[in-house]
Coordinates of C-alpha atoms in Angstrom, one line a residue:
Chain A
M1 CA -1.0 -55.4 55.1
I2 CA -1.1 -51.9 56.3
E3 CA -3.2 -51.7 59.4
V4 CA -3.3 -47.8 60.6
H5 CA -4.9 -48.1 64.2
S6 CA -6.6 -44.5 65.9
I7 CA -4.1 -42.1 64.9
S8 CA -4.0 -38.5 65.8
F9 CA -1.6 -35.9 64.4
R10 CA -0.9 -32.1 64.6
Y11 CA 1.9 -30.4 63.5
H12 CA 1.3 -27.1 66.5
D13 CA -1.8 -26.6 68.0
D14 CA -4.4 -27.9 65.5
W15 CA -5.1 -31.8 64.9
V16 CA -4.6 -32.7 61.1
L17 CA -5.7 -35.9 62.0
R18 CA -8.1 -37.4 64.4
D19 CA -8.3 -40.8 65.9
V20 CA -8.0 -42.2 61.8
S21 CA -8.0 -46.3 61.3
F22 CA -8.2 -48.4 57.9
R23 CA -6.4 -51.1 57.1
V24 CA -5.0 -51.7 53.3
E25 CA -4.9 -55.3 52.6
R26 CA -2.0 -56.9 49.8
G27 CA -2.7 -56.1 46.1
E28 CA -5.6 -53.1 46.8
F29 CA -5.5 -50.3 45.0
V30 CA -7.2 -47.8 47.6
G31 CA -7.8 -43.8 47.0
V32 CA -7.7 -41.3 49.6
I33 CA -9.8 -38.4 48.7
G34 CA -11.5 -35.3 50.9
P35 CA -11.1 -31.7 50.6
N36 CA -7.9 -29.6 50.4
G37 CA -6.8 -29.3 54.2
S38 CA -8.6 -32.6 55.2
G39 CA -5.2 -34.3 55.6
K40 CA -4.7 -36.8 52.6
T41 CA -1.0 -35.7 52.5
T42 CA -0.2 -35.7 56.0
L43 CA -1.5 -39.0 56.0
L44 CA 0.4 -40.8 53.4
K45 CA 3.3 -38.6 55.1
I46 CA 2.2 -40.5 58.2
L47 CA 2.3 -43.7 56.3
Y48 CA 5.9 -43.8 55.3
R49 CA 7.0 -42.2 58.6
L50 CA 8.0 -39.0 57.2
L51 CA 5.5 -37.9 60.4
S52 CA 4.9 -39.7 63.2
P53 CA 1.6 -39.6 64.8
Q54 CA 1.2 -38.5 68.4
S55 CA -1.0 -41.4 69.3
G56 CA -2.3 -44.5 67.6
E57 CA 0.0 -47.2 65.8
I58 CA 0.4 -48.2 62.1
R59 CA 1.4 -51.9 61.4
F60 CA 3.3 -53.3 58.5
E61 CA 2.7 -56.8 58.2
L62 CA 2.0 -56.6 62.0
V63 CA 5.4 -54.8 62.7
P64 CA 5.0 -51.8 64.1
L65 CA 5.9 -49.1 62.0
K66 CA 8.2 -47.2 64.6
K67 CA 10.2 -50.1 65.3
M68 CA 11.4 -50.5 61.5
D69 CA 14.7 -49.4 60.1
R70 CA 14.0 -46.3 57.7
A71 CA 15.6 -48.8 55.0
D72 CA 13.6 -51.3 55.6
I73 CA 10.7 -49.2 55.3
A74 CA 11.9 -47.7 51.9
K75 CA 12.6 -51.6 50.9
K76 CA 9.0 -51.8 51.3
I77 CA 7.2 -48.3 50.6
A78 CA 8.0 -46.6 47.6
V79 CA 6.9 -42.9 47.6
V80 CA 5.8 -40.8 44.6
A81 CA 5.3 -37.3 45.9
Q82 CA 3.6 -34.2 44.2
E83 CA 6.4 -32.5 43.0
T84 CA 9.8 -33.1 43.5
H85 CA 12.9 -30.2 43.7
L86 CA 15.0 -30.1 41.1
L87 CA 17.8 -28.5 42.6
F88 CA 20.2 -30.9 40.9
P89 CA 19.9 -31.6 37.3
F90 CA 20.3 -35.3 37.8
S91 CA 20.2 -37.3 34.6
V92 CA 17.2 -40.0 33.9
L93 CA 18.9 -42.8 34.5
E94 CA 20.4 -41.4 37.6
T95 CA 17.4 -40.4 39.3
V96 CA 16.1 -44.0 39.0
L97 CA 19.2 -45.4 40.2
T98 CA 18.4 -43.5 43.5
G99 CA 15.5 -45.8 44.1
R100 CA 18.1 -48.6 44.5
S101 CA 19.5 -46.6 47.6
P102 CA 17.7 -48.5 50.2
H103 CA 19.1 -51.7 49.1
L104 CA 22.4 -50.4 48.6
G105 CA 22.9 -50.0 52.5
S106 CA 26.6 -48.7 53.3
L107 CA 27.8 -49.7 49.8
M108 CA 28.9 -46.1 48.1
F109 CA 28.4 -47.2 44.5
E110 CA 25.5 -49.1 42.4
S111 CA 26.6 -52.9 41.0
D112 CA 25.7 -53.9 37.3
K113 CA 22.5 -55.9 39.1
D114 CA 21.4 -52.3 40.4
L115 CA 22.0 -50.9 36.9
E116 CA 19.9 -53.7 35.2
M117 CA 16.8 -53.4 38.2
A118 CA 16.8 -49.5 36.6
K119 CA 17.0 -50.5 33.2
K120 CA 14.3 -52.9 33.7
A121 CA 11.9 -49.8 35.5
M122 CA 12.4 -47.5 32.9
E123 CA 11.3 -49.9 30.0
W124 CA 7.9 -50.3 32.3
T125 CA 8.0 -47.0 32.4
K126 CA 8.3 -46.4 28.4
M127 CA 11.4 -43.6 29.9
L128 CA 14.1 -45.9 28.4
P129 CA 14.8 -43.8 25.3
F130 CA 15.1 -40.9 28.0
S131 CA 17.8 -42.6 30.4
G132 CA 20.1 -40.4 29.2
R133 CA 18.2 -36.9 29.7
R134 CA 18.7 -34.5 32.0
M135 CA 15.2 -34.3 34.6
D136 CA 14.5 -30.4 34.0
E137 CA 14.4 -31.1 30.3
L138 CA 11.6 -33.1 31.0
S139 CA 7.5 -32.5 30.6
G140 CA 5.7 -32.8 33.9
G141 CA 4.5 -36.0 32.9
E142 CA 7.4 -37.5 31.9
R143 CA 8.5 -36.5 35.1
K144 CA 5.8 -38.2 37.1
R145 CA 7.0 -41.8 35.0
V146 CA 10.7 -41.0 35.8
F147 CA 9.6 -41.0 39.7
I148 CA 7.4 -44.4 39.0
A149 CA 10.4 -45.5 37.6
R150 CA 12.4 -44.8 40.8
A151 CA 9.5 -46.2 42.5
L152 CA 9.4 -49.4 40.9
A153 CA 13.7 -49.6 41.3
Q154 CA 13.2 -49.9 45.0
E155 CA 11.4 -53.2 44.4
P156 CA 8.7 -52.1 47.1
E157 CA 5.3 -54.0 48.3
V158 CA 3.4 -50.2 48.2
I159 CA 3.6 -47.5 46.6
L160 CA 2.1 -44.1 47.9
L161 CA 1.1 -41.4 45.5
D162 CA 0.2 -38.1 46.4
E163 CA -1.9 -36.5 43.6
P164 CA -0.3 -37.6 41.0
T165 CA -2.0 -36.6 38.2
A166 CA -2.3 -32.8 39.3
N167 CA -0.8 -30.3 36.8
L168 CA -0.8 -33.4 33.8
D169 CA -3.1 -32.8 30.9
I170 CA -5.7 -36.0 30.3
H171 CA -3.6 -37.6 27.8
H172 CA -0.5 -38.1 30.8
Q173 CA -3.4 -38.7 33.5
I174 CA -4.9 -41.2 31.6
D175 CA -1.5 -43.0 30.9
F176 CA -0.2 -42.3 33.9
L177 CA -3.5 -44.2 35.6
N178 CA -3.3 -46.7 33.3
L179 CA 0.5 -47.8 34.1
I180 CA -0.6 -47.6 37.8
L181 CA -3.6 -50.1 36.9
T182 CA -1.3 -52.2 35.3
L183 CA 1.2 -52.7 38.4
N184 CA -1.0 -52.8 40.1
Q185 CA -3.1 -55.7 38.8
E186 CA -0.5 -57.8 36.5
R187 CA 2.6 -56.9 39.6
G188 CA 0.1 -57.4 42.5
L189 CA 1.5 -53.9 43.8
T190 CA -0.6 -52.5 46.5
I191 CA -1.4 -48.6 45.8
V192 CA -2.5 -46.2 48.0
M193 CA -3.1 -42.8 46.2
A194 CA -4.5 -39.3 47.8
S195 CA -5.8 -37.6 44.8
H196 CA -8.0 -34.7 44.6
D197 CA -10.1 -35.9 40.9
M198 CA -12.8 -38.1 42.5
N199 CA -14.2 -39.3 39.3
T200 CA -10.8 -41.4 38.0
A201 CA -10.2 -42.1 41.5
S202 CA -14.1 -43.9 41.6
D203 CA -12.9 -45.4 38.2
F204 CA -9.8 -47.0 39.3
C205 CA -10.0 -47.6 42.5
D206 CA -10.8 -50.7 45.0
R207 CA -12.2 -48.7 47.5
L208 CA -12.1 -45.3 49.0
I209 CA -11.6 -43.4 52.0
L210 CA -12.9 -40.0 52.0
L211 CA -11.4 -37.6 55.1
Q212 CA -13.8 -34.8 56.5
E213 CA -11.5 -32.4 58.4
G214 CA -9.0 -35.1 59.7
R215 CA -11.6 -37.7 60.7
V216 CA -12.7 -40.8 58.4
Y217 CA -15.7 -39.8 57.2
K218 CA -16.5 -42.6 55.0
M219 CA -15.2 -45.9 54.1
G220 CA -16.0 -48.5 51.1
T221 CA -16.5 -49.5 47.5
P222 CA -16.7 -46.1 45.3
E223 CA -20.4 -47.1 45.3
E224 CA -20.8 -46.7 48.9
V225 CA -19.0 -43.2 49.3
I226 CA -19.2 -41.6 46.4
T227 CA -22.5 -40.6 46.8
K228 CA -24.9 -37.0 46.8
E229 CA -25.3 -37.1 50.5
N230 CA -21.6 -37.9 51.5
I231 CA -20.4 -35.6 49.0
E232 CA -22.7 -32.4 49.6
K233 CA -21.7 -32.8 53.0
V234 CA -17.9 -33.1 52.8
Y235 CA -17.6 -30.7 50.4
G236 CA -20.6 -28.4 51.2
C237 CA -21.4 -28.1 47.6
E238 CA -24.4 -28.9 45.4
V239 CA -23.7 -32.2 43.5
E240 CA -25.4 -34.7 41.4
V241 CA -24.1 -38.4 41.1
D242 CA -24.8 -40.6 38.2
Q243 CA -23.1 -43.3 36.8
N244 CA -20.1 -43.2 34.3
P245 CA -21.9 -45.2 31.1
F246 CA -18.3 -47.0 30.4
S247 CA -17.0 -47.9 33.4
G248 CA -20.6 -48.2 35.6
K249 CA -19.1 -46.1 38.2
P250 CA -20.5 -43.5 40.1
R251 CA -19.8 -39.9 38.1
I252 CA -19.9 -36.6 40.0
N253 CA -21.1 -33.8 38.3
L254 CA -20.7 -30.1 39.2
L255 CA -23.7 -27.7 38.9
K256 CA -23.6 -24.3 37.2
K257 CA -25.2 -21.9 39.4
K258 CA -25.5 -17.9 39.5
T259 CA -24.4 -16.1 42.6
P260 CA -25.7 -13.1 42.7
L261 CA -22.7 -10.1 43.7
P262 CA -23.9 -8.2 46.8
S263 CA -25.1 -4.7 45.4
S264 CA -23.1 -1.5 45.3
P265 CA -24.4 0.8 47.3
Chain E
M1 CA 26.5 -42.9 29.6
K2 CA 28.7 -41.3 32.3
L3 CA 27.7 -42.5 35.4
I4 CA 29.8 -42.3 38.8
T5 CA 31.7 -45.7 39.3
P6 CA 34.5 -46.5 41.9
Q7 CA 36.9 -47.1 38.3
K8 CA 36.4 -43.3 37.6
V9 CA 36.3 -42.4 41.4
L10 CA 39.7 -44.0 41.5
T11 CA 41.0 -42.9 38.5
I12 CA 40.3 -39.3 39.1
S13 CA 41.6 -39.2 42.4
I14 CA 45.0 -40.7 40.9
L15 CA 45.4 -38.5 38.7
L16 CA 44.7 -35.1 41.1
G17 CA 46.7 -37.0 43.6
L18 CA 49.6 -36.9 41.2
L19 CA 49.3 -33.5 40.7
L20 CA 49.0 -32.8 44.2
I21 CA 52.5 -34.4 44.3
L22 CA 54.0 -31.8 41.9
V23 CA 52.2 -28.8 43.3
L24 CA 53.7 -29.8 46.8
L25 CA 57.3 -30.7 45.0
I26 CA 57.6 -27.4 43.5
S27 CA 56.7 -25.9 46.6
I28 CA 59.5 -27.3 48.1
A29 CA 61.9 -26.9 45.3
I30 CA 61.3 -22.5 45.5
G31 CA 61.3 -19.8 48.1
S32 CA 63.0 -16.6 48.9
V33 CA 66.4 -18.3 49.8
R34 CA 67.3 -19.6 46.7
V35 CA 68.5 -23.7 47.2
P36 CA 68.7 -25.2 43.8
P37 CA 65.5 -26.8 42.9
F38 CA 66.6 -30.4 42.1
R39 CA 68.9 -30.3 45.3
S40 CA 65.6 -29.4 47.1
I41 CA 63.8 -32.3 45.7
H42 CA 67.1 -34.3 46.5
I43 CA 67.0 -33.5 50.3
L44 CA 63.4 -34.5 50.8
F45 CA 63.5 -37.6 48.8
Q46 CA 66.8 -38.4 50.8
S47 CA 65.5 -37.7 54.0
I48 CA 62.8 -39.9 53.1
L49 CA 64.5 -42.6 53.1
G50 CA 66.6 -41.8 56.1
L51 CA 69.7 -40.8 54.4
K52 CA 71.6 -37.5 54.5
G53 CA 73.8 -36.4 52.0
A54 CA 72.7 -33.6 50.0
G55 CA 73.2 -30.3 50.3
N56 CA 74.6 -28.7 53.4
E57 CA 72.6 -28.0 56.9
T58 CA 71.2 -24.9 56.0
E59 CA 69.5 -25.7 53.1
R60 CA 68.0 -29.0 54.7
T61 CA 66.7 -27.0 57.6
I62 CA 64.9 -24.9 54.7
V63 CA 63.9 -27.7 52.8
L64 CA 63.0 -29.7 55.9
S65 CA 62.1 -27.8 58.8
L66 CA 60.5 -24.6 56.7
R67 CA 59.3 -25.2 53.5
L68 CA 57.8 -29.0 53.5
P69 CA 56.1 -28.8 56.8
R70 CA 54.2 -25.3 55.4
A71 CA 53.2 -27.4 52.1
I72 CA 51.9 -30.1 54.0
L73 CA 50.4 -27.8 56.2
A74 CA 48.8 -25.9 53.5
G75 CA 47.6 -29.1 51.6
V76 CA 46.1 -30.4 54.8
V77 CA 43.9 -27.1 55.5
G78 CA 42.9 -26.6 51.6
A79 CA 41.7 -30.2 51.6
G80 CA 39.6 -29.7 54.9
L81 CA 38.2 -26.4 54.1
S82 CA 37.0 -27.4 50.4
V83 CA 35.2 -30.2 51.6
A84 CA 34.0 -28.7 54.5
G85 CA 32.7 -26.0 52.1
A86 CA 31.0 -28.2 49.4
T87 CA 29.3 -30.2 52.7
F88 CA 28.2 -26.7 54.0
Q89 CA 26.9 -26.1 50.5
A90 CA 24.8 -29.3 50.5
L91 CA 23.8 -29.0 54.2
L92 CA 22.1 -25.5 53.7
K93 CA 21.1 -25.8 50.2
N94 CA 22.8 -22.7 49.6
P95 CA 25.3 -22.1 47.0
L96 CA 26.9 -19.1 48.4
A97 CA 27.7 -21.5 51.9
D98 CA 31.1 -21.4 52.7
P99 CA 32.8 -22.9 55.6
Y100 CA 32.7 -19.5 57.4
I101 CA 29.0 -19.3 57.0
L102 CA 27.8 -20.6 60.3
G103 CA 30.4 -18.1 62.3
V104 CA 33.2 -21.1 63.5
S105 CA 35.8 -18.8 62.3
S106 CA 34.4 -15.9 64.3
G107 CA 34.4 -18.4 66.9
A108 CA 38.0 -18.5 66.4
A109 CA 38.8 -15.5 66.0
V110 CA 37.5 -14.3 69.2
G111 CA 39.4 -17.3 70.9
T112 CA 42.5 -16.0 69.2
I113 CA 42.1 -12.4 70.0
I114 CA 41.8 -13.2 73.8
A115 CA 44.5 -15.2 74.0
I116 CA 46.9 -12.7 71.8
L117 CA 45.4 -9.8 74.2
L118 CA 46.5 -12.1 77.5
G119 CA 50.2 -12.0 76.0
L120 CA 50.1 -15.4 74.4
S121 CA 52.8 -15.0 71.1
A122 CA 52.0 -16.4 67.9
S123 CA 54.0 -19.3 68.3
S124 CA 52.1 -21.0 71.1
L125 CA 50.3 -23.6 71.4
G126 CA 48.2 -21.7 73.6
L127 CA 47.1 -20.0 70.3
P128 CA 45.6 -22.8 68.3
L129 CA 44.2 -23.9 71.7
A130 CA 42.3 -20.9 72.9
S131 CA 41.0 -20.2 68.6
F132 CA 39.8 -24.3 69.0
L133 CA 37.9 -23.2 72.3
G134 CA 36.4 -20.5 70.5
A135 CA 35.2 -22.2 67.5
L136 CA 33.7 -25.5 69.4
L137 CA 31.9 -23.0 71.5
T138 CA 30.4 -21.5 68.7
I139 CA 29.6 -24.7 66.7
L140 CA 27.9 -26.2 69.7
V141 CA 25.8 -22.7 70.4
V142 CA 24.8 -22.3 66.7
F143 CA 23.5 -25.8 66.6
Y144 CA 21.9 -25.4 69.7
F145 CA 19.6 -22.6 68.2
G146 CA 19.9 -23.8 64.4
R147 CA 17.4 -26.9 66.0
Q148 CA 13.6 -26.6 65.8
D149 CA 11.4 -29.6 67.4
G150 CA 15.0 -31.7 67.9
R151 CA 15.5 -31.6 64.3
I152 CA 18.2 -29.3 62.0
H153 CA 16.7 -26.9 59.8
P154 CA 18.7 -25.8 57.2
N155 CA 17.3 -22.1 57.6
T156 CA 17.2 -21.8 60.9
L157 CA 20.6 -22.9 61.2
L158 CA 22.3 -20.6 58.8
L159 CA 20.1 -17.2 60.2
A160 CA 21.2 -18.3 63.8
G161 CA 25.0 -18.9 62.4
V162 CA 25.0 -15.7 60.6
I163 CA 23.7 -14.0 63.3
I164 CA 26.0 -15.2 65.9
G165 CA 29.0 -14.7 63.7
S166 CA 27.6 -10.8 63.1
F167 CA 27.5 -11.1 67.0
L168 CA 31.0 -12.4 67.2
S169 CA 32.1 -9.9 64.6
A170 CA 31.4 -7.0 66.7
L171 CA 33.4 -8.4 69.3
I172 CA 36.1 -8.8 67.4
M173 CA 36.1 -5.1 66.0
F174 CA 35.6 -4.5 70.0
F175 CA 39.2 -6.0 70.9
I176 CA 40.9 -4.3 67.9
S177 CA 40.0 -1.1 68.7
V178 CA 41.3 -1.6 72.6
S179 CA 44.4 -3.5 71.4
Q180 CA 48.1 -2.4 71.3
K181 CA 49.8 -1.7 68.0
E182 CA 52.2 -4.8 68.7
E183 CA 49.3 -7.0 69.1
L184 CA 47.3 -5.4 66.5
R185 CA 50.0 -7.1 63.7
T186 CA 49.6 -10.1 65.0
I187 CA 45.9 -10.3 65.2
I188 CA 45.8 -8.9 61.3
F189 CA 47.9 -11.6 60.1
W190 CA 46.1 -14.4 61.9
L191 CA 42.3 -12.9 60.4
M192 CA 44.3 -12.7 57.1
G193 CA 45.5 -16.1 56.9
D194 CA 49.5 -17.2 57.7
F195 CA 51.3 -20.7 56.9
S196 CA 54.5 -19.3 58.6
F197 CA 54.1 -20.8 61.9
A198 CA 53.8 -24.1 60.1
N199 CA 55.7 -27.4 61.8
A200 CA 55.3 -30.7 62.4
R201 CA 52.9 -30.5 65.6
S202 CA 50.5 -28.1 63.8
I203 CA 50.3 -30.7 60.8
L204 CA 49.8 -32.9 63.7
I205 CA 47.1 -31.5 65.5
I206 CA 44.9 -30.9 62.6
L207 CA 45.4 -33.9 60.8
P208 CA 43.4 -36.4 62.6
Y209 CA 40.3 -33.7 62.2
I210 CA 40.7 -33.7 58.6
L211 CA 41.3 -37.4 57.6
L212 CA 38.2 -38.0 59.9
G213 CA 36.0 -35.5 58.8
I214 CA 37.2 -36.1 55.3
S215 CA 36.1 -39.7 55.6
L216 CA 33.1 -40.3 57.4
L217 CA 31.9 -37.6 54.8
L218 CA 32.8 -39.6 51.9
L219 CA 31.0 -42.9 53.5
R220 CA 28.3 -40.7 53.6
S221 CA 28.7 -39.0 50.0
R222 CA 25.5 -41.0 48.4
H223 CA 23.0 -39.7 50.9
L224 CA 24.3 -36.4 50.6
N225 CA 23.4 -36.4 47.2
L226 CA 19.7 -37.9 47.8
I227 CA 19.5 -35.1 50.3
L228 CA 19.8 -32.4 47.5
S229 CA 17.0 -33.4 45.8
G230 CA 15.1 -32.4 49.5
E231 CA 15.1 -34.2 52.9
E232 CA 11.6 -35.2 52.0
N233 CA 13.1 -37.1 48.7
A234 CA 16.2 -38.4 51.0
V235 CA 13.4 -40.2 53.6
Q236 CA 11.6 -41.7 51.2
L237 CA 14.5 -43.3 49.8
G238 CA 15.6 -44.6 53.4
V239 CA 18.1 -42.3 54.4
E240 CA 18.0 -41.6 57.9
V241 CA 18.0 -37.6 57.7
E242 CA 18.5 -35.9 61.2
K243 CA 21.7 -38.5 61.6
L244 CA 22.7 -37.3 58.1
K245 CA 22.9 -33.6 58.7
L246 CA 24.2 -33.9 62.4
I247 CA 27.3 -35.7 61.2
S248 CA 27.6 -33.6 58.2
Y249 CA 27.4 -30.4 60.3
L250 CA 30.0 -31.7 62.9
C251 CA 32.5 -32.8 60.6
A252 CA 32.4 -30.0 58.3
S253 CA 32.5 -27.4 61.4
L254 CA 35.3 -29.6 63.5
M255 CA 37.5 -29.1 60.0
T256 CA 36.7 -26.0 59.9
A257 CA 37.6 -25.1 63.2
A258 CA 41.3 -27.2 63.3
S259 CA 41.9 -25.8 60.4
V260 CA 41.5 -22.0 61.4
S261 CA 43.1 -22.6 64.7
V262 CA 46.2 -23.6 63.1
C263 CA 46.1 -20.7 60.8
G264 CA 44.0 -18.2 60.8
L265 CA 41.1 -17.2 58.1
I266 CA 41.7 -18.2 54.7
G267 CA 39.0 -17.2 52.5
F268 CA 37.4 -18.4 49.4
V269 CA 39.3 -21.9 49.3
G270 CA 35.9 -22.9 50.7
L271 CA 33.5 -21.4 48.3
I272 CA 35.7 -21.4 44.5
I273 CA 37.0 -25.2 45.4
P274 CA 33.6 -27.2 45.3
H275 CA 32.4 -24.9 42.5
S276 CA 34.9 -25.3 40.5
V277 CA 35.2 -29.1 40.6
R278 CA 31.3 -29.0 40.4
L279 CA 32.1 -27.5 37.1
I280 CA 34.6 -30.2 35.7
F281 CA 33.2 -33.2 37.3
G282 CA 29.3 -32.5 38.1
P283 CA 27.5 -32.4 41.5
D284 CA 27.9 -36.2 42.6
H285 CA 29.7 -36.0 46.3
R286 CA 31.2 -39.2 45.4
L287 CA 33.5 -37.9 42.8
L288 CA 33.3 -34.3 44.6
I289 CA 34.2 -34.9 47.5
P290 CA 37.6 -36.5 46.6
S291 CA 38.3 -34.3 43.9
A292 CA 37.6 -31.0 45.9
A293 CA 39.9 -32.2 49.0
L294 CA 43.1 -33.2 46.3
I295 CA 42.0 -30.1 44.2
G296 CA 41.6 -28.0 47.2
A297 CA 45.1 -29.1 48.5
S298 CA 46.6 -28.3 45.8
F299 CA 45.3 -24.9 45.3
L300 CA 46.3 -23.9 48.9
I301 CA 50.0 -25.3 48.6
A302 CA 50.3 -23.2 45.1
S303 CA 48.9 -19.8 46.8
D304 CA 50.9 -20.4 49.4
T305 CA 54.1 -20.8 47.9
F306 CA 53.2 -17.5 45.8
A307 CA 52.1 -15.3 48.9
R308 CA 55.9 -15.9 50.3
T309 CA 58.1 -15.7 46.6
I310 CA 55.8 -13.3 44.6
L311 CA 57.1 -10.3 46.9
A312 CA 60.3 -12.0 48.7
P313 CA 61.7 -11.4 51.1
T314 CA 58.6 -10.3 52.1
E315 CA 55.7 -12.6 52.7
L316 CA 52.4 -11.9 51.7
P317 CA 49.4 -13.5 53.9
V318 CA 47.9 -16.3 51.9
G319 CA 44.8 -15.0 52.1
V320 CA 45.5 -12.1 50.0
I321 CA 46.1 -14.5 47.3
T322 CA 43.3 -16.9 47.7
A323 CA 41.2 -13.7 47.6
A324 CA 43.0 -11.8 44.8
F325 CA 42.4 -15.3 42.5
G326 CA 38.8 -16.4 44.1
G327 CA 37.6 -13.3 43.6
P328 CA 37.3 -12.6 39.9
F329 CA 36.9 -16.5 39.8
F330 CA 33.7 -16.0 41.5
I331 CA 32.9 -13.1 40.2
Y332 CA 33.0 -14.7 36.7
L333 CA 30.4 -17.5 37.9
L334 CA 27.9 -15.0 38.8
R335 CA 28.2 -13.9 35.5
T336 CA 27.5 -17.4 33.9
R337 CA 25.4 -18.9 36.8
K338 CA 26.3 -22.3 35.9
V339 CA 26.9 -23.3 39.4
I340 CA 24.2 -21.3 41.2
K341 CA 21.8 -22.9 38.7
T342 CA 23.2 -26.8 39.6
L343 CA 22.8 -26.3 43.3

């Protein structure tokens, strides 16, 4: 569905992504993991053409992303970004309705059908009771759900998620990830999720892409990617990897170690 | 649930349109020379129908050639400045933005002052032309410096505009300090904003800019909402953000340039009208743009009517009235901070 052909990208002088290639198949749940600054967010931004790579090419269903209209991209690919500005205290319903924007073209107003779509999206994400609330009155977890609802209102084929569980407590984390999993398995939505949380990525994703300094270090199933060698090499710290007794997926355990302070003179 | 629907926008626009017509009629009915109010309106309606009957020749001249063009011009400028202000606030993501923030007005002022110093009289066509050229040049220079890597950066644009505006202000002060007493009066009056030279020609000069500007912005009003929650957000929803910013910048700047070139600097309209409208009708540009245009037009017609009647027969520059109303009002906004928080 998405083919990434050896893309390289730099903001200024330093290359942030180097010669990255991978494919995402329809219906897959792909996790992008890697240390801070390894290029995860940049990669997602390139996937919906917020940024354009200096070399290489991305194809969406065989069509080069470069050749696609902005609105057409937004009809296929929805994005839930890390944190969205709330310069405007729009209501929940208004925010979800903006997801209809790519389908409206030059129309100035949403139709009743758009309103129906938005309400359905809020129902799936259990946000319907909040529809009149203002965005700045919601908690972080509720806000994330609103943006998922907005993404669903776009009727996309792919949802890109950037650190969706950062800043959420475990209750909201698991709620959110289960919602994504349901959308993936029951609605057939393709998911690409950048995450710091390797254990949940291991549990939820079909396939993982491990980035190191802008290169793909390893790609494959969680079992292939999350190994002691790979993680220690990429993150540069000692870990132990065992199996999560509930999911059977690899689990990373951080090791406690005393670091001696430099002795005072 | 109060969503913005076409019906709602249309209803509010019609009501505000009626208010505008009412203000226009009042403005035509009163003035320093006493023409009975109902006779003034009678004269107006007869001339619309192509008849001549009511009033004598002097009264007809006062109503049709002095008060009417003046009120219409004030209305057109008020609409243009208000929409330009709302657009700059969205484009620059800055609640303090007004139509003059990017130096367009200072550029126009330099053009005008040069023309005045060259001996052009205040009523000639050369003056608005020189003013418009000055503004246009500033728009291009600010645009050139306000971009990075081929993109408009709101903050860079703002800095470029403010700095170029300051430089031009220095030029203005230099010109004022070397000008003669007679020219000085013309310059000062121009700087304070003045509708006394209004005529059919000045209306026809600026009307296309204002109408086209407001229409183009109105067509993109839904996308202006999206850009307010961040450019990335707008891109995610399929907006061609660079194109939108370019069109907004050009529309708002050209409307400002056209307004300034026919009537000088009229402050506060472009700042307080968009904010007041947000307070009343909310921040959605689909409603904000038409209501700001109509309320801005009414406000400036009313202000100008005050300006020419309050100390009659002396006329105050309209800028004095808008600032006198606008200043305290803006302090009030700063105190309550309601508006500042919503942008």
